[in-house]
mmCIF file of C-alpha atoms in Angstrom:
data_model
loop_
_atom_site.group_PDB
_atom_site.id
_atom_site.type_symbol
_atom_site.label_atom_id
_atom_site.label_comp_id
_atom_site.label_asym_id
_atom_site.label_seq_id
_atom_site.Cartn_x
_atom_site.Cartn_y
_atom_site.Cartn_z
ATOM 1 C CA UNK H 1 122.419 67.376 36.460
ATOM 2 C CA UNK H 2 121.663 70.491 38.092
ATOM 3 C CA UNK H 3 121.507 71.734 41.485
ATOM 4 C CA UNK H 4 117.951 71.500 42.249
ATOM 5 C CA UNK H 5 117.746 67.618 40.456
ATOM 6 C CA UNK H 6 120.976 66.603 42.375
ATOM 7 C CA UNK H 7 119.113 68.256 46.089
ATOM 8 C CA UNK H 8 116.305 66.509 45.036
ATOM 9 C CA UNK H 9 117.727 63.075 44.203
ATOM 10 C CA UNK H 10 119.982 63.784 47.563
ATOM 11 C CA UNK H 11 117.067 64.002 49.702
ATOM 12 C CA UNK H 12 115.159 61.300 48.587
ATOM 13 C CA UNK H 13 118.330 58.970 49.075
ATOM 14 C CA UNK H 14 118.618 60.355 52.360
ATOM 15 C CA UNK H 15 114.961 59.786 53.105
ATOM 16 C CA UNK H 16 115.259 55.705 52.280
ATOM 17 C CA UNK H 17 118.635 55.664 54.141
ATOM 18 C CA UNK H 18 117.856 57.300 57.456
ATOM 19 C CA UNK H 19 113.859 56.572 57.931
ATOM 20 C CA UNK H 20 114.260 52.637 57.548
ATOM 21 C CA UNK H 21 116.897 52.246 60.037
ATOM 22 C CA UNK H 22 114.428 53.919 62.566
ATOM 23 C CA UNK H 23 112.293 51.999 64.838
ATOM 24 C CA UNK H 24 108.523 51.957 63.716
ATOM 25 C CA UNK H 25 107.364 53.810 66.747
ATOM 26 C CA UNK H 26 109.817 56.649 65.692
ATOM 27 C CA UNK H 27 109.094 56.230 62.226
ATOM 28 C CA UNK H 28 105.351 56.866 62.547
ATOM 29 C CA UNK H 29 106.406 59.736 64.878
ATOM 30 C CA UNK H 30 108.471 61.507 62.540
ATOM 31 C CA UNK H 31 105.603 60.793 59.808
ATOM 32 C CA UNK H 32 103.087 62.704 61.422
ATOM 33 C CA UNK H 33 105.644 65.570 62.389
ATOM 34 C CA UNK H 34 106.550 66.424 58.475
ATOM 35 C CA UNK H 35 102.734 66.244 57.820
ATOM 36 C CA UNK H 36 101.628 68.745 60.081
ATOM 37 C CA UNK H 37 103.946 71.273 59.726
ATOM 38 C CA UNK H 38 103.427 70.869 55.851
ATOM 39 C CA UNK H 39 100.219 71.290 56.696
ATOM 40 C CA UNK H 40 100.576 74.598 58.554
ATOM 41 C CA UNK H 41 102.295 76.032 55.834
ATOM 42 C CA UNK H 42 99.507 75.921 53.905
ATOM 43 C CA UNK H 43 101.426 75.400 50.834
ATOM 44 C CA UNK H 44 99.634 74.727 47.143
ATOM 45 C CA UNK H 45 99.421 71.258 47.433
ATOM 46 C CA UNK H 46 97.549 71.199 51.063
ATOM 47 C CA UNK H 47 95.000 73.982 48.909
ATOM 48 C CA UNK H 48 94.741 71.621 46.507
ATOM 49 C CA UNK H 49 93.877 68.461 48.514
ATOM 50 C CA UNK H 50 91.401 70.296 50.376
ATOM 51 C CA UNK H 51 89.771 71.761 47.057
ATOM 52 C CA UNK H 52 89.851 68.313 45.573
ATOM 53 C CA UNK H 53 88.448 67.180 49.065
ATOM 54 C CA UNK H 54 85.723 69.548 48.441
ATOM 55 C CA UNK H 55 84.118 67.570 45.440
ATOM 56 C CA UNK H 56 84.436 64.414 47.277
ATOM 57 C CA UNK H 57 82.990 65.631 50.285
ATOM 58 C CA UNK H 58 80.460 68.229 49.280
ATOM 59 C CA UNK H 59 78.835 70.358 51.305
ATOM 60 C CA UNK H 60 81.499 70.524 54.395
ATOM 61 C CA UNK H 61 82.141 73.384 55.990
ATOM 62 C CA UNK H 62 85.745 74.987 56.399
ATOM 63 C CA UNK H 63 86.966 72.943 59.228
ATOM 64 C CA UNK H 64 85.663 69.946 58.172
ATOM 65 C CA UNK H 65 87.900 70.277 54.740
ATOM 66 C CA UNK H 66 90.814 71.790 57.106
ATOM 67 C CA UNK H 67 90.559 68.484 59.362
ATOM 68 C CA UNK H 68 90.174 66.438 56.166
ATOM 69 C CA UNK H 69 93.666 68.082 54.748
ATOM 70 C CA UNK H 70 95.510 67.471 58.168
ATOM 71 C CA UNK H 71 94.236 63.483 58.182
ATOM 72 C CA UNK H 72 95.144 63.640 54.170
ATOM 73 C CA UNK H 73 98.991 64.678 54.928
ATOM 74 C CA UNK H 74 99.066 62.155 57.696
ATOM 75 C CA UNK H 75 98.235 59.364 55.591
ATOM 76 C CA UNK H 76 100.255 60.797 52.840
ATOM 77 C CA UNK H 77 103.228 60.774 54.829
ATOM 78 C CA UNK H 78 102.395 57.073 56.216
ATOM 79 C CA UNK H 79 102.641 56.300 52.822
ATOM 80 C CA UNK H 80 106.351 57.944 52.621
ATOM 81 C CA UNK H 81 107.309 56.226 55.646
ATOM 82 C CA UNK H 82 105.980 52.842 55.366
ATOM 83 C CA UNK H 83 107.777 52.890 51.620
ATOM 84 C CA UNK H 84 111.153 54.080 52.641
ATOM 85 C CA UNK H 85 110.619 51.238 55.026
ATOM 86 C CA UNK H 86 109.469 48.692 53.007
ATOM 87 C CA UNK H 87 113.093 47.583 51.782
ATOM 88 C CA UNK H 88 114.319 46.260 55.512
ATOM 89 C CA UNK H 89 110.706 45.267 56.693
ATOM 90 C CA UNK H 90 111.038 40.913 56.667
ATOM 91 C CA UNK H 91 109.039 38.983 55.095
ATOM 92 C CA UNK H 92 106.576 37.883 57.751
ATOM 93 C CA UNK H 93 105.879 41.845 58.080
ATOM 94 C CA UNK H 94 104.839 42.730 54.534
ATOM 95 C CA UNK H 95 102.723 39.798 55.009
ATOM 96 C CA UNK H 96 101.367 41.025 57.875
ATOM 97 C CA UNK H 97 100.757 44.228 56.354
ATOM 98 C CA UNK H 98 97.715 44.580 54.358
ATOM 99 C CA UNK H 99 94.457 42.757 54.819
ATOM 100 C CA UNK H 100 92.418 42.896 51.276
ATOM 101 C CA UNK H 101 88.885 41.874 51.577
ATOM 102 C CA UNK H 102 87.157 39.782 48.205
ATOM 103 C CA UNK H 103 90.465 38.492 47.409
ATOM 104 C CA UNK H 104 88.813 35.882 45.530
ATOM 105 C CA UNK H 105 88.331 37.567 42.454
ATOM 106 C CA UNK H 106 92.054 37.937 42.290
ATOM 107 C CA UNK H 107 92.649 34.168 42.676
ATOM 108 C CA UNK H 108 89.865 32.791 40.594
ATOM 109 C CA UNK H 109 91.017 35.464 38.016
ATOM 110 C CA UNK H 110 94.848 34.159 38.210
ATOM 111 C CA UNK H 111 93.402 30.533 38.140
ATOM 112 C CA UNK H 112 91.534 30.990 35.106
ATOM 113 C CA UNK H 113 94.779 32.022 33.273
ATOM 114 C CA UNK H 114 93.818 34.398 31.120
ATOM 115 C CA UNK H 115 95.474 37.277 32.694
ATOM 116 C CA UNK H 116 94.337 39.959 35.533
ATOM 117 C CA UNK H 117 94.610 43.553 35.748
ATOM 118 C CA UNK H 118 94.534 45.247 38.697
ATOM 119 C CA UNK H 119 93.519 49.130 38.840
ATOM 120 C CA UNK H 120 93.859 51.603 41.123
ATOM 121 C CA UNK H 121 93.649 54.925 42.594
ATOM 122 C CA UNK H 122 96.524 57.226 44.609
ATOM 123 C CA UNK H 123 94.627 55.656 48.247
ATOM 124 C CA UNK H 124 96.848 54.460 51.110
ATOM 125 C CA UNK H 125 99.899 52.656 50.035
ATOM 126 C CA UNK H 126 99.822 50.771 46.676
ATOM 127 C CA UNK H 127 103.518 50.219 47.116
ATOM 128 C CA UNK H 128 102.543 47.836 50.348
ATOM 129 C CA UNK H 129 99.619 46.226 48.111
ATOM 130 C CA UNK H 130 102.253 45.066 45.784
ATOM 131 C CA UNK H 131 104.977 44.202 47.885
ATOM 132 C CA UNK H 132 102.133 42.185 49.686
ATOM 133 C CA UNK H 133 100.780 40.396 46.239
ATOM 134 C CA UNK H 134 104.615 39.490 45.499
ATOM 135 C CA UNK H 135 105.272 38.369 49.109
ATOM 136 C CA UNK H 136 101.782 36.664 50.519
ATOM 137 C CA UNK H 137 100.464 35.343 47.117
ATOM 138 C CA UNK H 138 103.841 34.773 45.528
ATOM 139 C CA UNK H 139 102.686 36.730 42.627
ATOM 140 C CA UNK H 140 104.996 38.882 40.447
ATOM 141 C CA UNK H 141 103.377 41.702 38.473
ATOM 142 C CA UNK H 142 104.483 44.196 36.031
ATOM 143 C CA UNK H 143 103.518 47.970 36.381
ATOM 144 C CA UNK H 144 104.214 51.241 34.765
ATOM 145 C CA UNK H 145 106.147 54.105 36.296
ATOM 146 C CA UNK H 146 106.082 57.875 35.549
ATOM 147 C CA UNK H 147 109.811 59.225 34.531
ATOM 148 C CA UNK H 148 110.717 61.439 36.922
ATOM 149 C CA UNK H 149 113.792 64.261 37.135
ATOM 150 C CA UNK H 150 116.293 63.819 37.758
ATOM 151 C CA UNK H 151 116.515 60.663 36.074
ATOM 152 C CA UNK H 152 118.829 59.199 38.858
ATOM 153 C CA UNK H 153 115.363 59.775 41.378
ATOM 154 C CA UNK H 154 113.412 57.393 38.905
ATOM 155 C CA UNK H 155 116.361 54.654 38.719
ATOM 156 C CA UNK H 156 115.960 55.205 42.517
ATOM 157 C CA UNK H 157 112.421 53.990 42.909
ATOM 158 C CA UNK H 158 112.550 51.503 39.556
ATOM 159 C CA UNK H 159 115.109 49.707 41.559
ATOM 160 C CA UNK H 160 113.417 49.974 44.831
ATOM 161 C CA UNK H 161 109.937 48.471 43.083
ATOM 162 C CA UNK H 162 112.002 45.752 41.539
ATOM 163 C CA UNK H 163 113.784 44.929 44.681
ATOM 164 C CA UNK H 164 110.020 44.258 45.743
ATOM 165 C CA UNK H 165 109.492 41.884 43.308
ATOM 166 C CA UNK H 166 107.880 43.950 40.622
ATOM 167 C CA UNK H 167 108.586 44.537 36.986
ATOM 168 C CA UNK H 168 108.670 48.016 36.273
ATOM 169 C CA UNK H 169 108.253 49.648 32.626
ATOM 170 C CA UNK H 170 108.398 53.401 32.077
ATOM 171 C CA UNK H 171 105.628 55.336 30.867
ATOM 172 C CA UNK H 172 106.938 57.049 28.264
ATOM 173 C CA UNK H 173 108.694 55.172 25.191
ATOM 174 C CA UNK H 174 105.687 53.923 23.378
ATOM 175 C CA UNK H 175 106.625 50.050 24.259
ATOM 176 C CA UNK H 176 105.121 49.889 27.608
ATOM 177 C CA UNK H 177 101.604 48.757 26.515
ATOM 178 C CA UNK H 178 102.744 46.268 24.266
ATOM 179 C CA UNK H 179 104.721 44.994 27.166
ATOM 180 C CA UNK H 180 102.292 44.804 29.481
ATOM 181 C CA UNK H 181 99.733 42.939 26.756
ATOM 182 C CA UNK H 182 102.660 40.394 26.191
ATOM 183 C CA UNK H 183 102.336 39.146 29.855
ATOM 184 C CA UNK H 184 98.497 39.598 30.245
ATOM 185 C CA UNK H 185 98.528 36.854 27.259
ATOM 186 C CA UNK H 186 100.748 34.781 29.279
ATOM 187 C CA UNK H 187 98.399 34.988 32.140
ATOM 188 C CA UNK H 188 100.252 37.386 34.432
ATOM 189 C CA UNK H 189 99.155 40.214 35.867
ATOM 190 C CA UNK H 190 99.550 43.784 35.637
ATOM 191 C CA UNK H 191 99.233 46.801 38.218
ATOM 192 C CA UNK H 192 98.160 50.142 37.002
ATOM 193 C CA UNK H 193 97.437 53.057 39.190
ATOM 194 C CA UNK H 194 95.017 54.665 36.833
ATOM 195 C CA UNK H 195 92.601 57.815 38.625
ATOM 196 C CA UNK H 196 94.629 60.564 36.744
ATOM 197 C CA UNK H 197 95.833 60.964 33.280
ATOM 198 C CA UNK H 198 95.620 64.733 31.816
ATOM 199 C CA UNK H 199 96.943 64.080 28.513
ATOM 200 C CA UNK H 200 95.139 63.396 25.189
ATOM 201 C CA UNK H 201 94.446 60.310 25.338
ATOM 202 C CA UNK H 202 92.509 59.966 28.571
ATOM 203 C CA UNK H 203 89.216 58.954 28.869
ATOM 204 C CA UNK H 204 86.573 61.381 30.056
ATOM 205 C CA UNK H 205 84.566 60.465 33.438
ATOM 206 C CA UNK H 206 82.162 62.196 35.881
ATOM 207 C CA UNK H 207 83.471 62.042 39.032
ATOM 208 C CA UNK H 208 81.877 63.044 41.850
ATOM 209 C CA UNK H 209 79.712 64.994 39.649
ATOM 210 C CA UNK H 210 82.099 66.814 37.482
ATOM 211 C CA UNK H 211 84.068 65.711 34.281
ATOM 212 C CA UNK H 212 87.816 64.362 35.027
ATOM 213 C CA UNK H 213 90.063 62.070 32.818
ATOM 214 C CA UNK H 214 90.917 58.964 33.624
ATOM 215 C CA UNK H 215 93.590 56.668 31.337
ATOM 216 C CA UNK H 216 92.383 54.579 28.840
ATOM 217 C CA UNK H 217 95.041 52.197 29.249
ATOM 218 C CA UNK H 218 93.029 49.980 31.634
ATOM 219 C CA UNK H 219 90.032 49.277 29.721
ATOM 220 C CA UNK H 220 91.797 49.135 26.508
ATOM 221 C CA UNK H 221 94.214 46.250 28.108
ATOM 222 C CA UNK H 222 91.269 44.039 29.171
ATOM 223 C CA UNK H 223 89.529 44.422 25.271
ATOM 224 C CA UNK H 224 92.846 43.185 23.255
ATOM 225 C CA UNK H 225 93.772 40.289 25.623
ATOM 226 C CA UNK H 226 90.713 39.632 27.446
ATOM 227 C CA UNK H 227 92.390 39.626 31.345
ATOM 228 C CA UNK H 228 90.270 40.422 34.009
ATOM 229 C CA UNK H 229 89.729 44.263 34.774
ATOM 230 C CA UNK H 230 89.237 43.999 38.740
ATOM 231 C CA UNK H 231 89.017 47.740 40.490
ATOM 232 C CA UNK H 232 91.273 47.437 43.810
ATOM 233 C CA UNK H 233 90.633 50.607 46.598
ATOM 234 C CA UNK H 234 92.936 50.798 49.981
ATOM 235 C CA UNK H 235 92.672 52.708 53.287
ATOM 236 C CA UNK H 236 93.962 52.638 56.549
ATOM 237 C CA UNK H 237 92.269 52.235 59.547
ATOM 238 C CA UNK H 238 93.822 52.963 63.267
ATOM 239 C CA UNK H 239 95.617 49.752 63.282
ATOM 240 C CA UNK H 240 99.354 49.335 61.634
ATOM 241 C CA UNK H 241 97.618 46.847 59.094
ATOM 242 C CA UNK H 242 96.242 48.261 55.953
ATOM 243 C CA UNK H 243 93.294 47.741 54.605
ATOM 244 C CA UNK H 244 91.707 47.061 50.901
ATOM 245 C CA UNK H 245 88.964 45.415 48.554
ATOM 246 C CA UNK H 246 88.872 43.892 45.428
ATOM 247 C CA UNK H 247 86.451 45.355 43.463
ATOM 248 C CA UNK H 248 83.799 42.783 41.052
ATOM 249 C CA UNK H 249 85.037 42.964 37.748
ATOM 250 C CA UNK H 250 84.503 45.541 35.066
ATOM 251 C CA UNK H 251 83.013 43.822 31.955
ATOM 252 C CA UNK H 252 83.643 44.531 28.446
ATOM 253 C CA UNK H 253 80.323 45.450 26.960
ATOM 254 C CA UNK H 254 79.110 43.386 24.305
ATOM 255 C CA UNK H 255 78.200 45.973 21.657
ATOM 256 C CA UNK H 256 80.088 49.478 20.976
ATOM 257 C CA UNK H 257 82.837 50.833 18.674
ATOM 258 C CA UNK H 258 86.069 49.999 20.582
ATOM 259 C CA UNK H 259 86.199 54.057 22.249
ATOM 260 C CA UNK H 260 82.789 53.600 23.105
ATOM 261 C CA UNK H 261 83.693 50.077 25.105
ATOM 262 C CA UNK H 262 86.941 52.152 26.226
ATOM 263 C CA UNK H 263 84.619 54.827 27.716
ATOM 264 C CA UNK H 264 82.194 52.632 29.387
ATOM 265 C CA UNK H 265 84.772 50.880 31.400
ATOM 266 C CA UNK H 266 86.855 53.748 32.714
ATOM 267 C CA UNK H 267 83.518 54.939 33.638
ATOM 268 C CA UNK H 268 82.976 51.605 35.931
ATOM 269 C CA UNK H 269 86.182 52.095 37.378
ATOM 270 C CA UNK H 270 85.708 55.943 38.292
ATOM 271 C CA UNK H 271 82.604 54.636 39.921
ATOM 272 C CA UNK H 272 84.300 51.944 41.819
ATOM 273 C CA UNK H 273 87.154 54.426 42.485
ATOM 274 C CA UNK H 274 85.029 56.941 44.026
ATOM 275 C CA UNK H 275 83.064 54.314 46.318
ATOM 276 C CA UNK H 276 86.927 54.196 48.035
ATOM 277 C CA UNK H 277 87.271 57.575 47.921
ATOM 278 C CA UNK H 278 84.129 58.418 49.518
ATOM 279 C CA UNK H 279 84.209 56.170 52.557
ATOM 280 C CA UNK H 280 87.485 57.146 52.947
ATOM 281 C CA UNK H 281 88.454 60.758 51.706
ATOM 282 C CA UNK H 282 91.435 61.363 53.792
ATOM 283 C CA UNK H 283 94.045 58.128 52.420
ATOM 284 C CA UNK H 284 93.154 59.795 48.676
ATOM 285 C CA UNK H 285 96.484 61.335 47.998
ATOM 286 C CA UNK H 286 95.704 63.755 44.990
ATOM 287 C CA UNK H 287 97.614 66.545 45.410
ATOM 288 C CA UNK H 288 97.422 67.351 42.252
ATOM 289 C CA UNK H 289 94.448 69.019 39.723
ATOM 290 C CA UNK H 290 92.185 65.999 38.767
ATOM 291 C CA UNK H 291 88.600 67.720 37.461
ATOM 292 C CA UNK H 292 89.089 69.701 34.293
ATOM 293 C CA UNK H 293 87.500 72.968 35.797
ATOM 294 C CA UNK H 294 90.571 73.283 37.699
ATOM 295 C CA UNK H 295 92.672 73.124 34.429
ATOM 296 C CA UNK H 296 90.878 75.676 33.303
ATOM 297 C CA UNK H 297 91.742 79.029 35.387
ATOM 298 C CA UNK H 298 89.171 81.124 33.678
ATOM 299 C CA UNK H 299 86.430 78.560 35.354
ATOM 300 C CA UNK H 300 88.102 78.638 38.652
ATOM 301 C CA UNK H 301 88.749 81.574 39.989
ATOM 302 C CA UNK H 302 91.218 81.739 42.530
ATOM 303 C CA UNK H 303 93.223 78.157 42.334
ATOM 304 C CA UNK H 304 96.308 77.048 43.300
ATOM 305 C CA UNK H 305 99.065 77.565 40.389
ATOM 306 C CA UNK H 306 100.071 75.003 37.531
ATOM 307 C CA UNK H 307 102.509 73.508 39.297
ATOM 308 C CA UNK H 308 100.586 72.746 42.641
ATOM 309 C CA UNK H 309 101.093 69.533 44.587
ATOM 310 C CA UNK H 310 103.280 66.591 44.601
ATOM 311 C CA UNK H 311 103.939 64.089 41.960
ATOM 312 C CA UNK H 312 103.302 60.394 42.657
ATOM 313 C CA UNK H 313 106.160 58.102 41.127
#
C-alpha cells in the first residue's frame, strides 16, 4: 500500500473512531466547521457543485450558486457525520431518524412478493435510509458498492454497511447483477444509488435540459425479474429527522426492443430524480462531472480538472 492509500485509509478510520464518540451537538458543530472552510478554499469540487448547481438551478446569479455551494457542503458533511455516527446511534434513534412520505408503495410492493427495487440519487443520507429500512421495517436489502483504494478503505465501509444490516456486493466482478436478480426473484429487495454512471454502458438522459448518463442497471433489473422499480429522493429539512418520498413506480413499457424499454425507464427515473433535486438543490451531493458537456473540455471552456470532486462509496 502506499503512502497516500495508507493516509487515506488512516483518516477515514480516524474519522469513524473519533466523530461517533462525540456528542451530537458537537458532532453537528464540527460538521459545519469542515464544510465551510472547504468551502472557502474554493477547491475543484466546491467549482464543481456550484457548476452542476447551475443546471439545476438556472438562471441564478453568483451568490445565489455561492450560497447554494455553502448549504451543499453543509449537508454533505451532515452526511459524513451522521454516517460515522450511525454505528453507536441505538436502535430507537435510527428509527427516529428518517421520516419517508408514500411509504406504501414500498410495503404493498414487498407484500406482493415479487421483489422491489429501490433507486436513488447522491441526496441527503442514503446510508440513514437504509439503516432505517433494516431497522424500522425489519427489511434487509442488498446493494452495490464502488471499489475504492486503498482496498482496506472499501473493506472499511463494506463492513460498516453490513454491520447495518445490508448485503453489500462490489461493483466490479461481473457477478453483482446476477446477484442482485437472484434475490429480486426471491422477493427481496435491492438498493441502487443510480444518478451517475459514465461508463459505456449507461443509459443516456436529459437532465435538466442537457444529456447525462444514468446506469442501466435499474431498469434492466425490473425487465428480467419483474420487481417493482420505485424512485426514492431524500432531503433534510431544519429538524435532526430526515426527510424522503417514495416515488410511484416506473413501469416497464409494453412494446420496445429491450434498450428501447431500458431507455424509457432511466428516463422516468431522471425525471423523478430531478423533481428531488429541484425542490431541494443543496442535499444533491454531486461533486463530481454528471452532464457530458463537462466531459468534454473542448465544449466547456474553463472547468474544473478530470479529477474534480469527491467520490461517493
Amino acid at each position: 500500500m502506499s503512502a497516500r492509500d495508507r493516509l487515506t485509509d488512516g483518516l477515514y478510520g480516524a474519522g469513524w473512531a473519533t466523530v461517533k464518540k462525540l456528542p451530537e451537538p458537537a458532532a453537528v458543530r464540527l460538521g459545519r466547521t469542515v464544510a465551510d472552510v472547504a468551502w472557502k478554499r474554493r477547491g475543484t469540487g466546491v467549482r464543481r457543485l456550484e457548476g452542476n448547481y447551475a443546471r439545476v438551478v438556472p438562471g441564478a446569479s453568483p451568490e445565489r450558486l455561492a450560497a447554494l455551494s455553502r448549504a451543499g457542503m453543509r449537508s454533505y458533511l451532515r452526511y459524513w457525520m451522521e454516517s460515522f455516527r450511525l454505528p453507536a446511534w441505538s436502535t430507537e434513534r435510527i428509527k427516529g431518524g428518517f421520516t419517508p412520505k408514500d411509504l406504501h408503495h414500498l410495503t404493498d410492493g414487498m407484500d406482493a412478493g415479487k421483489g422491489v427495487i429501490l433507486a436513488l440519487p447522491h441526496l441527503a443520507n442514503w446510508d440513514l435510509a437504509g439503516a432505517w429500512v433494516t431497522t424500522k421495517l425489519g427489511i434487509p436489502f442488498t446493494t452495490v458498492a464502488e471499489r475504492l483504494k486503498p482496498e482496506t478503505l472499501y473493506d472499511r465501509f463494506v463492513a460498516y454497511r453490513e454491520g447495518l444490516g445490508m448485503e453489500v456486493l462490489p461493483h466490479s466482478g461481473g457477478t453483482a447483477f446476477g446477484t442482485l436478480a437472484r434475490r429480486l426473484r426471491d422477493g427481496g429487495l435491492v438498493c441502487l444509488v443510480a444518478d451517475r454512471d459514465l461508463s459505456a454502458s449507461g443509459v443516456e438522459v436529459d437532465f435538466f435540459g442537457e444529456t447525462a448518463r444514468m446506469p442501466a442497471g435499474p431498469a434492466l433489473l425490473a425487465q428480467q425479474t419483474g420487481a417493482l422499480l420505485l424512485p426514492v429522493t431524500l432531503w433534510y429539512d431544519d429538524s435532526p429527522v430526515m426527510q424522503g418520498r417514495v416515488h410511484p413506480p416506473v413501469e416497464v413499457p409494453e412494446s420496445g426492443t429491450r434498450a428501447e424499454k431500458t431507455s424509457v425507464m432511466t428516463q422516468a427515473l431522471a425525471d423523478a430524480f430531478a423533481t428531488g433535486i429541484a425542490d431541494h438543490p443543496e442535499d444533491w451531493h454531486m461533486l463530481q462531472r454528471l452532464w457530458l458537456k463537462d466531459l468534454d473540455p473542448a465544449k466547456a471552456p474553463g472547468s474544473p480538472g478530470a479529477a474534480d470532486g469527491q467520490g461517493t462509496p
